[in-house]
mmCIF file of C-alpha atoms in Angstrom:
data_model
loop_
_atom_site.group_PDB
_atom_site.id
_atom_site.type_symbol
_atom_site.label_atom_id
_atom_site.label_comp_id
_atom_site.label_asym_id
_atom_site.label_seq_id
_atom_site.Cartn_x
_atom_site.Cartn_y
_atom_site.Cartn_z
ATOM 1 C CA MET I 187 184.887 79.441 28.605
ATOM 2 C CA GLU I 188 181.633 77.935 28.728
ATOM 3 C CA ASN I 189 181.280 74.306 29.232
ATOM 4 C CA PRO I 190 180.764 71.879 26.079
ATOM 5 C CA VAL I 191 177.453 70.454 27.520
ATOM 6 C CA ASP I 192 176.725 74.086 28.731
ATOM 7 C CA GLU I 193 176.952 75.587 25.189
ATOM 8 C CA VAL I 194 174.845 72.074 24.273
ATOM 9 C CA LEU I 195 172.280 72.606 26.575
ATOM 10 C CA ASP I 196 171.348 76.371 25.516
ATOM 11 C CA ILE I 197 171.731 75.604 21.764
ATOM 12 C CA LEU I 198 169.029 72.987 22.533
ATOM 13 C CA ASP I 199 166.887 75.557 24.486
ATOM 14 C CA LEU I 200 165.528 77.187 21.098
ATOM 15 C CA GLU I 201 163.595 80.188 21.515
ATOM 16 C CA PRO I 202 159.859 80.317 21.472
ATOM 17 C CA LEU I 203 158.892 82.995 18.062
ATOM 18 C CA GLU I 204 155.165 81.978 17.753
ATOM 19 C CA ARG I 205 152.278 79.029 17.704
ATOM 20 C CA ASN I 206 154.774 76.003 16.079
ATOM 21 C CA LEU I 207 157.269 78.362 15.194
ATOM 22 C CA PHE I 208 160.886 78.136 17.698
ATOM 23 C CA ARG I 209 164.355 79.828 16.816
ATOM 24 C CA GLY I 210 167.025 78.309 17.193
ATOM 25 C CA ARG I 211 171.740 78.997 17.113
ATOM 26 C CA SER I 212 175.168 77.910 16.400
ATOM 27 C CA PRO I 213 177.944 77.579 19.156
ATOM 28 C CA LYS I 214 181.109 79.806 18.297
ATOM 29 C CA VAL I 215 183.926 77.590 17.453
ATOM 30 C CA GLY I 216 184.564 78.263 13.774
ATOM 31 C CA TRP I 217 182.359 74.454 12.076
ATOM 32 C CA GLN I 218 181.926 75.857 8.115
ATOM 33 C CA ARG I 219 178.570 74.246 8.193
ATOM 34 C CA VAL I 220 176.218 73.362 11.126
ATOM 35 C CA PHE I 221 176.902 70.063 13.402
ATOM 36 C CA GLY I 222 173.476 67.398 11.912
ATOM 37 C CA GLY I 223 173.403 65.972 14.778
ATOM 38 C CA GLN I 224 172.395 69.387 16.155
ATOM 39 C CA VAL I 225 169.587 69.976 13.825
ATOM 40 C CA ILE I 226 167.905 66.621 14.545
ATOM 41 C CA GLY I 227 168.525 67.702 18.565
ATOM 42 C CA GLN I 228 166.992 70.928 18.127
ATOM 43 C CA ALA I 229 164.084 69.451 15.810
ATOM 44 C CA LEU I 230 163.384 67.531 18.397
ATOM 45 C CA VAL I 231 163.112 70.053 21.226
ATOM 46 C CA ALA I 232 160.897 71.929 18.641
ATOM 47 C CA VAL I 233 158.269 68.549 17.606
ATOM 48 C CA SER I 234 158.494 67.713 22.434
ATOM 49 C CA ARG I 235 156.920 71.522 22.455
ATOM 50 C CA THR I 236 153.799 70.813 20.809
ATOM 51 C CA VAL I 237 152.881 67.809 22.113
ATOM 52 C CA ASP I 238 150.955 66.929 25.212
ATOM 53 C CA PRO I 239 152.487 65.287 27.893
ATOM 54 C CA GLY I 240 152.496 62.024 29.067
ATOM 55 C CA ARG I 241 153.629 61.099 25.001
ATOM 56 C CA ASP I 242 157.084 59.472 24.646
ATOM 57 C CA ILE I 243 158.709 60.323 21.265
ATOM 58 C CA HIS I 244 159.901 56.934 19.947
ATOM 59 C CA SER I 245 161.054 57.034 16.142
ATOM 60 C CA LEU I 246 162.051 59.952 13.838
ATOM 61 C CA HIS I 247 163.424 60.341 10.861
ATOM 62 C CA GLY I 248 165.433 62.943 8.769
ATOM 63 C CA TYR I 249 166.358 64.421 6.086
ATOM 64 C CA PHE I 250 169.521 65.757 5.867
ATOM 65 C CA MET I 251 168.778 69.251 2.289
ATOM 66 C CA ARG I 252 171.542 71.483 2.469
ATOM 67 C CA PRO I 253 174.779 72.825 4.630
ATOM 68 C CA GLY I 254 172.886 74.650 8.284
ATOM 69 C CA ASP I 255 174.807 77.894 7.780
ATOM 70 C CA PRO I 256 176.238 78.285 11.707
ATOM 71 C CA GLN I 257 175.937 82.159 11.629
ATOM 72 C CA VAL I 258 172.839 82.880 10.704
ATOM 73 C CA PRO I 259 170.135 81.250 13.144
ATOM 74 C CA ILE I 260 167.455 78.251 12.392
ATOM 75 C CA ILE I 261 163.562 78.407 12.141
ATOM 76 C CA TYR I 262 161.795 75.487 13.418
ATOM 77 C CA GLU I 263 158.466 75.088 11.488
ATOM 78 C CA VAL I 264 156.255 72.625 13.407
ATOM 79 C CA ASP I 265 153.004 70.826 11.712
ATOM 80 C CA ARG I 266 151.022 69.488 13.651
ATOM 81 C CA ILE I 267 149.922 66.496 11.984
ATOM 82 C CA ARG I 268 147.997 64.225 13.459
ATOM 83 C CA ASP I 269 147.060 63.441 17.964
ATOM 84 C CA GLY I 270 145.928 60.534 17.979
ATOM 85 C CA ARG I 271 144.027 58.165 20.847
ATOM 86 C CA SER I 272 148.061 56.278 20.833
ATOM 87 C CA PHE I 273 150.253 58.399 18.964
ATOM 88 C CA THR I 274 151.232 61.389 17.975
ATOM 89 C CA THR I 275 152.937 62.757 14.704
ATOM 90 C CA ARG I 276 154.772 65.466 13.917
ATOM 91 C CA ARG I 277 155.908 67.441 11.420
ATOM 92 C CA VAL I 278 159.295 69.942 10.837
ATOM 93 C CA VAL I 279 161.100 72.184 8.313
ATOM 94 C CA ALA I 280 164.483 73.893 9.859
ATOM 95 C CA ILE I 281 164.817 77.119 7.498
ATOM 96 C CA GLN I 282 167.936 79.772 6.437
ATOM 97 C CA HIS I 283 167.690 82.048 4.460
ATOM 98 C CA GLY I 284 164.165 80.843 2.796
ATOM 99 C CA GLU I 285 165.274 77.928 1.761
ATOM 100 C CA ALA I 286 164.493 74.240 4.286
ATOM 101 C CA ILE I 287 168.336 73.542 5.417
ATOM 102 C CA PHE I 288 166.625 69.767 7.299
ATOM 103 C CA SER I 289 163.354 67.978 7.615
ATOM 104 C CA MET I 290 162.479 65.803 9.629
ATOM 105 C CA SER I 291 158.856 63.797 10.696
ATOM 106 C CA ALA I 292 158.794 62.246 14.652
ATOM 107 C CA SER I 293 155.622 60.108 16.352
ATOM 108 C CA PHE I 294 154.886 59.909 20.049
ATOM 109 C CA HIS I 295 153.571 57.183 21.812
ATOM 110 C CA THR I 296 151.375 57.015 25.023
ATOM 111 C CA PRO I 297 153.858 53.987 27.573
ATOM 112 C CA GLU I 298 151.708 51.089 27.576
ATOM 113 C CA PRO I 299 152.682 46.911 28.393
ATOM 114 C CA GLY I 300 154.029 44.038 25.191
ATOM 115 C CA LEU I 301 155.522 41.601 24.057
ATOM 116 C CA THR I 302 159.575 42.250 25.032
ATOM 117 C CA TYR I 303 162.503 41.621 23.624
ATOM 118 C CA HIS I 304 165.891 43.383 22.247
ATOM 119 C CA MET I 305 170.071 42.035 20.743
ATOM 120 C CA PRO I 306 172.197 41.151 23.731
ATOM 121 C CA MET I 307 175.167 43.266 23.664
ATOM 122 C CA PRO I 308 178.508 42.844 22.089
ATOM 123 C CA ASP I 309 180.957 41.054 24.856
ATOM 124 C CA VAL I 310 182.898 44.405 24.063
ATOM 125 C CA PRO I 311 185.528 46.147 27.145
ATOM 126 C CA MET I 312 184.164 48.756 29.644
ATOM 127 C CA PRO I 313 184.815 52.033 29.421
ATOM 128 C CA GLU I 314 187.481 51.931 32.283
ATOM 129 C CA ASP I 315 189.226 49.210 31.034
ATOM 130 C CA LEU I 316 189.725 51.565 28.317
ATOM 131 C CA PRO I 317 192.359 54.360 27.609
ATOM 132 C CA ASN I 318 190.006 57.561 29.179
ATOM 133 C CA GLU I 319 190.957 60.522 26.361
ATOM 134 C CA ASP I 320 193.823 62.060 28.710
ATOM 135 C CA GLU I 321 195.447 58.884 27.418
ATOM 136 C CA LEU I 322 193.973 59.118 23.952
ATOM 137 C CA ARG I 323 196.093 61.890 24.058
ATOM 138 C CA ALA I 324 198.684 61.467 25.562
ATOM 139 C CA ASN I 325 199.971 57.872 23.444
ATOM 140 C CA PHE I 326 197.636 58.079 20.260
ATOM 141 C CA LEU I 327 197.242 61.251 18.904
ATOM 142 C CA PRO I 328 201.124 62.364 17.639
ATOM 143 C CA ALA I 329 200.441 58.875 15.250
ATOM 144 C CA MET I 330 197.222 60.393 14.213
ATOM 145 C CA PRO I 331 196.235 62.778 11.221
ATOM 146 C CA HIS I 332 196.295 66.486 12.298
ATOM 147 C CA PRO I 333 192.737 67.598 10.848
ATOM 148 C CA MET I 334 192.123 63.785 13.539
ATOM 149 C CA ARG I 335 193.900 65.584 16.403
ATOM 150 C CA THR I 336 192.420 69.064 16.381
ATOM 151 C CA TYR I 337 188.956 67.046 16.946
ATOM 152 C CA TYR I 338 189.934 64.776 19.698
ATOM 153 C CA GLU I 339 192.167 68.563 21.451
ATOM 154 C CA ARG I 340 189.761 71.039 21.506
ATOM 155 C CA ALA I 341 186.383 70.342 24.610
ATOM 156 C CA ARG I 342 183.512 68.071 23.591
ATOM 157 C CA PRO I 343 180.595 67.617 25.095
ATOM 158 C CA ILE I 344 180.489 64.309 24.562
ATOM 159 C CA GLU I 345 182.946 61.940 25.540
ATOM 160 C CA LEU I 346 184.037 58.985 23.247
ATOM 161 C CA ARG I 347 185.952 56.077 24.893
ATOM 162 C CA PRO I 348 186.398 54.010 21.142
ATOM 163 C CA VAL I 349 187.105 49.734 21.968
ATOM 164 C CA GLU I 350 188.792 49.721 18.541
ATOM 165 C CA TYR I 351 190.834 52.352 18.692
ATOM 166 C CA GLN I 352 193.653 51.056 16.822
ATOM 167 C CA ARG I 353 191.905 52.803 14.066
ATOM 168 C CA TYR I 354 193.210 56.217 14.121
ATOM 169 C CA GLN I 355 196.531 54.714 14.362
ATOM 170 C CA GLN I 356 196.489 52.841 10.653
ATOM 171 C CA SER I 357 195.023 54.994 8.820
ATOM 172 C CA GLY I 358 194.586 53.280 5.675
ATOM 173 C CA THR I 359 193.686 49.748 6.714
ATOM 174 C CA PRO I 360 190.698 47.738 6.021
ATOM 175 C CA MET I 361 189.556 47.103 8.846
ATOM 176 C CA ALA I 362 186.339 44.510 9.897
ATOM 177 C CA PRO I 363 183.195 46.850 8.983
ATOM 178 C CA ARG I 364 181.823 47.749 12.643
ATOM 179 C CA PHE I 365 182.424 50.196 15.391
ATOM 180 C CA ASN I 366 181.888 49.609 19.040
ATOM 181 C CA VAL I 367 182.531 53.527 21.152
ATOM 182 C CA TRP I 368 181.375 54.217 24.841
ATOM 183 C CA ILE I 369 179.878 57.773 24.942
ATOM 184 C CA ARG I 370 178.291 60.171 27.748
ATOM 185 C CA THR I 371 178.263 63.734 28.003
ATOM 186 C CA THR I 372 181.133 65.040 29.839
ATOM 187 C CA ARG I 373 179.036 66.563 32.230
ATOM 188 C CA ARG I 374 176.068 65.451 34.244
ATOM 189 C CA LEU I 375 172.563 66.557 33.079
ATOM 190 C CA PRO I 376 168.853 67.963 34.512
ATOM 191 C CA ASP I 377 166.615 65.171 35.168
ATOM 192 C CA ASP I 378 164.340 65.671 32.534
ATOM 193 C CA PRO I 379 163.899 63.056 30.282
ATOM 194 C CA ALA I 380 163.879 65.126 27.034
ATOM 195 C CA ILE I 381 166.785 66.381 27.935
ATOM 196 C CA HIS I 382 168.841 63.297 27.426
ATOM 197 C CA ARG I 383 167.141 61.773 24.675
ATOM 198 C CA CYS I 384 167.390 65.497 22.687
ATOM 199 C CA VAL I 385 171.608 64.806 23.535
ATOM 200 C CA LEU I 386 171.202 61.075 22.412
ATOM 201 C CA ALA I 387 169.886 62.517 18.782
ATOM 202 C CA TYR I 388 172.799 65.445 19.391
ATOM 203 C CA ALA I 389 175.070 62.511 19.851
ATOM 204 C CA SER I 390 174.021 60.299 17.426
ATOM 205 C CA ASP I 391 174.961 62.122 14.280
ATOM 206 C CA MET I 392 179.124 61.606 15.507
ATOM 207 C CA THR I 393 180.521 58.379 14.704
ATOM 208 C CA LEU I 394 178.251 57.015 11.538
ATOM 209 C CA LEU I 395 180.200 58.462 8.619
ATOM 210 C CA ASP I 396 183.506 57.563 10.117
ATOM 211 C CA THR I 397 182.130 54.328 10.207
ATOM 212 C CA SER I 398 180.699 54.030 7.025
ATOM 213 C CA LEU I 399 184.420 54.048 5.950
ATOM 214 C CA ILE I 400 186.010 51.576 8.018
ATOM 215 C CA PRO I 401 186.107 49.084 5.480
ATOM 216 C CA HIS I 402 187.811 51.197 2.797
ATOM 217 C CA GLY I 403 190.569 52.632 5.994
ATOM 218 C CA ARG I 404 189.195 55.662 5.413
ATOM 219 C CA THR I 405 187.932 58.212 8.146
ATOM 220 C CA VAL I 406 186.158 61.695 8.005
ATOM 221 C CA PHE I 407 189.114 63.503 8.821
ATOM 222 C CA GLU I 408 190.780 62.899 5.517
ATOM 223 C CA ARG I 409 190.671 66.263 2.990
ATOM 224 C CA ASP I 410 189.907 64.165 -0.226
ATOM 225 C CA ILE I 411 186.509 62.797 1.188
ATOM 226 C CA GLN I 412 183.950 64.357 0.974
ATOM 227 C CA GLY I 413 181.224 63.067 3.753
ATOM 228 C CA ALA I 414 178.001 64.415 4.606
ATOM 229 C CA SER I 415 174.941 62.620 6.232
ATOM 230 C CA LEU I 416 171.828 62.286 3.697
ATOM 231 C CA ASP I 417 169.399 61.332 6.226
ATOM 232 C CA HIS I 418 169.087 59.689 10.131
ATOM 233 C CA ALA I 419 166.291 57.761 11.371
ATOM 234 C CA LEU I 420 166.727 57.087 15.819
ATOM 235 C CA TRP I 421 164.177 54.852 17.176
ATOM 236 C CA PHE I 422 163.850 55.290 21.139
ATOM 237 C CA HIS I 423 163.353 52.172 23.223
ATOM 238 C CA GLY I 424 163.597 52.369 26.406
ATOM 239 C CA PRO I 425 165.020 54.923 29.435
ATOM 240 C CA PHE I 426 168.202 56.492 29.782
ATOM 241 C CA ARG I 427 170.831 58.756 30.517
ATOM 242 C CA ALA I 428 172.732 60.490 28.459
ATOM 243 C CA ASP I 429 175.720 60.939 31.103
ATOM 244 C CA GLU I 430 175.910 57.045 31.748
ATOM 245 C CA TRP I 431 178.308 55.324 30.159
ATOM 246 C CA LEU I 432 175.828 54.239 27.009
ATOM 247 C CA LEU I 433 177.779 51.654 23.981
ATOM 248 C CA TYR I 434 177.521 52.699 20.798
ATOM 249 C CA ALA I 435 177.523 49.279 18.609
ATOM 250 C CA GLN I 436 177.898 50.408 14.698
ATOM 251 C CA ASP I 437 178.433 48.769 11.376
ATOM 252 C CA THR I 438 178.193 49.398 7.994
ATOM 253 C CA PRO I 439 176.635 46.744 5.283
ATOM 254 C CA PHE I 440 177.231 48.576 2.819
ATOM 255 C CA SER I 441 178.945 51.244 0.894
ATOM 256 C CA GLY I 442 178.518 52.359 -2.722
ATOM 257 C CA GLY I 443 177.550 55.053 -5.081
ATOM 258 C CA ALA I 444 179.300 57.094 -3.218
ATOM 259 C CA ARG I 445 176.969 56.359 -0.189
ATOM 260 C CA GLY I 446 178.035 54.705 3.124
ATOM 261 C CA PHE I 447 174.658 52.669 4.798
ATOM 262 C CA SER I 448 175.346 52.353 8.638
ATOM 263 C CA ARG I 449 173.688 51.524 11.957
ATOM 264 C CA GLY I 450 174.134 52.047 15.629
ATOM 265 C CA LEU I 451 172.865 49.645 18.162
ATOM 266 C CA ILE I 452 172.775 51.919 21.705
ATOM 267 C CA TYR I 453 173.191 49.967 25.425
ATOM 268 C CA THR I 454 173.208 50.949 28.696
ATOM 269 C CA ARG I 455 176.576 49.546 30.065
ATOM 270 C CA GLU I 456 173.875 47.127 31.727
ATOM 271 C CA GLY I 457 172.991 45.242 28.349
ATOM 272 C CA ALA I 458 169.557 47.223 27.761
ATOM 273 C CA LEU I 459 168.860 47.757 24.407
ATOM 274 C CA VAL I 460 167.532 51.831 24.688
ATOM 275 C CA ALA I 461 168.022 53.419 21.487
ATOM 276 C CA SER I 462 168.378 51.340 17.377
ATOM 277 C CA VAL I 463 170.075 54.118 15.143
ATOM 278 C CA ALA I 464 170.504 53.645 10.910
ATOM 279 C CA GLN I 465 171.718 56.765 9.007
ATOM 280 C CA GLU I 466 173.254 56.542 5.073
ATOM 281 C CA GLY I 467 175.602 59.768 4.070
ATOM 282 C CA LEU I 468 177.645 60.953 1.462
ATOM 283 C CA ILE I 469 181.006 59.723 0.866
ATOM 284 C CA ARG I 470 182.435 61.281 -2.223
ATOM 285 C CA PRO I 471 186.243 60.681 -2.930
ATOM 286 C CA ARG I 472 187.374 63.956 -4.239
ATOM 287 C CA PRO I 473 191.242 63.214 -5.909
ATOM 288 C CA ASP I 474 191.238 66.823 -6.144
ATOM 289 C CA LEU I 475 192.088 67.547 -3.527
ATOM 290 C CA ALA I 476 194.170 64.299 -2.427
ATOM 291 C CA GLY I 477 197.452 66.317 -2.474
ATOM 292 C CA ALA I 478 195.909 69.455 -0.788
ATOM 293 C CA ALA I 479 197.752 70.360 2.722
ATOM 294 C CA ALA I 480 195.924 69.072 5.863
#
């Protein structure tokens, strides 16, 4: 079986078809639709390959329009909107079956000095002080709903160590609207910083939607919740390695109209803020599915 990290690196290595045109594939894991983080990561790869060296991505803003079909390739068409003296702007559209499934704008900036400040990292336990994945499987998986157990039991490229892991044992109990989780790849990555940014873009979509359900005592693993990412914004602030522990500090200030809004700050273990994330997602209750078998 291919290592999950190798699989992610493979799906992020897009095939160039023509100038500004790339083709990506999805992993063969039996998903009913394409994982949103995969599309974000592949779109970032596509635009990055059209930018001159020396300019780094500092922000991206994407919209999900249709669910992706994992059985067919995704075509990424890049529009080179502007190459300025300090900034480069790109737009990319992901296409399947002749229709757009995702669009993203991205901005790149030549590094330069300036005023510096960042919000301090929350005071949370270090990853070594939290249950690792083997301990989570042994001690907590039996109490989790079946879809959640299936998710945590399969091999994944991103290791998660939740700080508030008790929420998975207390289904149906509303909690404070925050979720802190340490993340890193399960294997070391190449040293290219662009790869680490694309992998973080991939991982940044993994838990935000679920965070918006915490105040309601619900999770995206429940069959009577129709969940989907609607948009996604990511800002890169500084250097990091995605194969070293990063704290993903998330909160959710609002939900309503079948939508939930979540934010995230991503820190190195030394406390440096390296990225910020915001997302709105669909969290539509489906009472008609409440009695469906898990």
